[in-house]
Short mmCIF file of C-alpha atoms and ligand atoms in Angstrom, two decimals:
data_model
loop_
_atom_site.label_atom_id
_atom_site.label_comp_id
_atom_site.label_asym_id
_atom_site.label_seq_id
_atom_site.Cartn_x
_atom_site.Cartn_y
_atom_site.Cartn_z
CA MET A 1071 68.85 84.13 114.18
CA VAL A 1072 72.62 84.67 114.18
CA GLU A 1073 75.02 83.14 111.70
CA LYS A 1074 78.74 83.42 111.93
CA PHE A 1075 81.05 83.21 108.93
CA ILE A 1076 84.80 83.27 109.10
CA SER A 1077 86.38 84.54 105.90
CA LYS A 1078 90.06 83.69 105.39
CA ASN A 1079 90.51 85.85 102.30
CA GLU A 1080 88.76 88.20 99.90
CA LYS A 1081 87.55 85.35 97.75
CA GLN A 1082 85.67 83.78 100.63
CA THR A 1083 84.04 87.11 101.35
CA GLU A 1084 83.00 87.27 97.75
CA GLU A 1085 81.48 83.81 98.04
CA LEU A 1086 79.54 84.91 101.12
CA GLY A 1087 78.15 87.95 99.27
CA LEU A 1088 77.25 85.94 96.20
CA ARG A 1089 75.37 83.39 98.30
CA ARG A 1090 73.54 86.07 100.37
CA ALA A 1091 72.49 87.87 97.19
CA GLU A 1092 70.55 84.85 95.97
CA GLY A 1093 67.61 85.01 98.32
CA LEU A 1094 67.38 88.78 98.54
CA LYS A 1095 64.05 90.42 97.98
CA ALA A 1096 63.01 93.98 97.27
CA ASP A 1097 62.50 96.04 100.38
CA THR A 1098 65.52 94.53 102.15
CA VAL A 1099 67.88 96.63 104.23
CA ILE A 1100 71.33 95.26 105.08
CA ALA A 1101 73.20 97.17 107.77
CA LEU A 1102 76.99 96.77 107.65
CA ILE A 1103 78.80 97.59 110.84
CA GLY A 1104 82.57 97.29 111.16
CA ASP A 1105 85.75 99.27 111.44
CA LEU A 1106 87.63 101.00 108.64
CA GLY A 1107 88.90 98.52 106.10
CA SER A 1108 87.06 95.59 107.66
CA GLY A 1109 85.34 94.62 104.45
CA LYS A 1110 82.02 96.43 104.12
CA THR A 1111 82.58 97.54 100.55
CA ALA A 1112 84.10 94.16 99.67
CA LEU A 1113 80.90 92.42 100.78
CA THR A 1114 78.76 95.05 98.95
CA LYS A 1115 80.66 94.39 95.72
CA ALA A 1116 79.94 90.69 95.99
CA ILE A 1117 76.23 91.30 96.71
CA ALA A 1118 76.07 93.52 93.61
CA LYS A 1119 77.70 90.82 91.57
CA GLY A 1120 75.29 88.27 92.94
CA LEU A 1121 72.38 90.42 91.91
CA GLY A 1122 73.77 90.44 88.39
CA ILE A 1123 74.98 94.04 88.44
CA GLU A 1124 77.87 94.51 86.07
CA GLN A 1125 78.68 98.10 86.95
CA GLN A 1126 81.66 98.52 89.22
CA VAL A 1127 80.72 99.29 92.80
CA THR A 1128 82.92 102.06 94.21
CA SER A 1129 83.11 104.01 97.45
CA PRO A 1130 83.51 107.68 96.63
CA THR A 1131 84.26 109.75 99.70
CA PHE A 1132 81.47 112.24 99.54
CA THR A 1133 78.62 110.36 97.95
CA ILE A 1134 76.17 109.09 100.51
CA ILE A 1135 74.12 107.02 98.10
CA GLN A 1136 74.86 105.29 94.82
CA GLU A 1137 72.25 103.48 92.74
CA TYR A 1138 73.07 100.43 90.63
CA SER A 1139 70.59 99.02 88.16
CA GLY A 1140 70.73 96.32 85.52
CA GLY A 1141 70.57 93.42 87.98
CA ARG A 1142 67.76 91.23 89.25
CA LEU A 1143 66.90 94.05 91.71
CA PRO A 1144 68.21 97.60 92.02
CA LEU A 1145 70.93 98.07 94.61
CA TYR A 1146 71.10 101.22 96.72
CA HIS A 1147 74.53 101.46 98.26
CA PHE A 1148 74.72 103.91 101.18
CA ASP A 1149 77.90 105.00 102.94
CA VAL A 1150 76.82 107.18 105.84
CA TYR A 1151 80.27 107.59 107.38
CA ARG A 1152 80.27 111.33 106.60
CA LEU A 1153 76.70 111.99 107.50
CA GLU A 1154 76.68 114.66 110.23
CA ASP A 1155 73.26 113.89 111.57
CA GLU A 1156 70.65 111.19 111.24
CA GLU A 1157 68.24 113.94 110.18
CA ASP A 1158 70.18 114.46 106.96
CA MET A 1159 68.80 111.14 105.73
CA TYR A 1160 65.40 112.78 105.35
CA GLU A 1161 66.81 115.20 102.77
CA LEU A 1162 68.04 112.21 100.82
CA GLY A 1163 64.54 110.78 100.86
CA TYR A 1164 65.81 107.60 102.47
CA GLU A 1165 62.35 106.12 103.00
CA GLU A 1166 61.85 105.80 99.26
CA TYR A 1167 64.87 103.56 99.23
CA PHE A 1168 64.36 101.58 102.46
CA TYR A 1169 60.77 100.76 101.69
CA GLY A 1170 61.20 100.63 97.93
CA ASP A 1171 61.83 98.33 95.03
CA GLY A 1172 65.39 97.30 95.75
CA VAL A 1173 68.03 96.17 98.18
CA CYS A 1174 69.72 98.73 100.42
CA VAL A 1175 73.23 98.07 101.74
CA ILE A 1176 74.39 100.60 104.29
CA GLU A 1177 78.00 101.02 105.39
CA TRP A 1178 78.43 102.49 108.87
CA ALA A 1179 74.76 101.78 109.54
CA ASP A 1180 75.32 102.18 113.30
CA GLN A 1181 75.31 105.95 112.57
CA ILE A 1182 71.64 105.85 111.60
CA LYS A 1183 70.40 103.16 114.04
CA GLY A 1184 67.17 104.97 114.78
CA LEU A 1185 66.06 104.91 111.15
CA LEU A 1186 66.63 101.29 110.33
CA PRO A 1187 63.50 99.20 109.65
CA LYS A 1188 62.51 96.38 112.02
CA ASN A 1189 63.40 93.65 109.58
CA THR A 1190 66.91 94.97 108.88
CA ILE A 1191 69.60 92.35 108.38
CA TYR A 1192 72.61 93.30 110.53
CA ILE A 1193 76.02 92.22 109.48
CA ASN A 1194 78.82 92.98 111.91
CA ILE A 1195 82.37 92.61 110.71
CA TYR A 1196 85.37 92.00 112.91
CA TYR A 1197 89.08 91.57 112.26
CA GLY A 1198 90.27 88.01 112.85
CA SER A 1199 93.58 86.75 114.13
CA HIS A 1200 95.32 86.79 110.75
CA GLU A 1201 95.84 89.68 108.38
CA ASN A 1202 93.23 88.53 105.90
CA GLU A 1203 90.81 86.99 108.28
CA ARG A 1204 87.43 88.65 108.87
CA ILE A 1205 84.55 87.47 110.93
CA TYR A 1206 81.10 88.24 109.62
CA THR A 1207 78.10 87.82 111.92
CA ILE A 1208 74.70 87.94 110.25
CA GLU A 1209 71.70 88.69 112.40
CA TYR A 1210 68.12 88.73 111.27
N1 LIG B 1596 88.77 88.16 104.15
C1 LIG B 1596 88.66 89.37 103.68
N2 LIG B 1596 87.46 89.87 103.31
C2 LIG B 1596 87.35 91.13 102.84
N3 LIG B 1596 88.37 92.00 102.68
C3 LIG B 1596 89.58 91.55 103.02
C4 LIG B 1596 89.81 90.24 103.51
N4 LIG B 1596 91.11 90.11 103.78
C5 LIG B 1596 91.70 91.26 103.45
N5 LIG B 1596 90.79 92.15 103.01
C6 LIG B 1596 91.12 93.53 102.59
O1 LIG B 1596 90.51 94.36 103.50
C7 LIG B 1596 90.08 95.57 102.81
C8 LIG B 1596 88.60 95.74 102.93
O2 LIG B 1596 88.31 97.00 102.34
P1 LIG B 1596 86.83 97.55 102.21
O3 LIG B 1596 86.95 98.79 101.37
O4 LIG B 1596 85.92 96.49 101.80
O5 LIG B 1596 86.55 97.95 103.74
P2 LIG B 1596 85.42 98.87 104.29
O6 LIG B 1596 84.93 98.23 105.52
O7 LIG B 1596 84.45 99.17 103.22
O8 LIG B 1596 86.22 100.20 104.67
P3 LIG B 1596 85.72 101.67 104.86
O9 LIG B 1596 85.36 101.79 106.28
O10 LIG B 1596 86.89 102.52 104.50
O11 LIG B 1596 84.53 101.89 103.96
C9 LIG B 1596 90.53 95.42 101.36
O12 LIG B 1596 91.76 96.07 101.19
C10 LIG B 1596 90.68 93.94 101.22
O13 LIG B 1596 91.65 93.61 100.25
MG1 LIG B 1597 83.72 101.02 102.41
#
């Protein structure tokens, strides 16, 4: 199934994330694919908020994975932009996260395509025709 969502501003992106967070179950992998500054972290922040995580979600340059607890489910936030090789994911013990007790959200997930589980939810993000417009397509 493919859903398309047009976000006209950051607030609408937040609403999308909050809504998507509601039905999330443990063992869910969400693959975010979109250009620099398209809104991957923005959506991740909203998903975290929707899970009831109060901690601030950040995107430090050299941290591949950040864990957030305190919500309905743990959130494992990956940013694999700087990963040199898919193989490096094994060193991080990625399987423990992907097939674990929480929700994984992965920025630049197209870099580790071969490792993504079958039931991954793919969210592609595109720039729209206005400065603050973003198009999110959700495929699952
Ligand atoms: N409708 C919108 N939804 C989300 N973000 C928006 C929207 N309109 C404008 N923005 C802006 O776009 C930027 C999105 O930044 P964000 O860090 O989420 O992107 P990113 O895809 O994670 O980038 P990176 O590839 O660097 O990790 C923010 O500066 C935000 O203010
Ligand atoms: Mg980001």
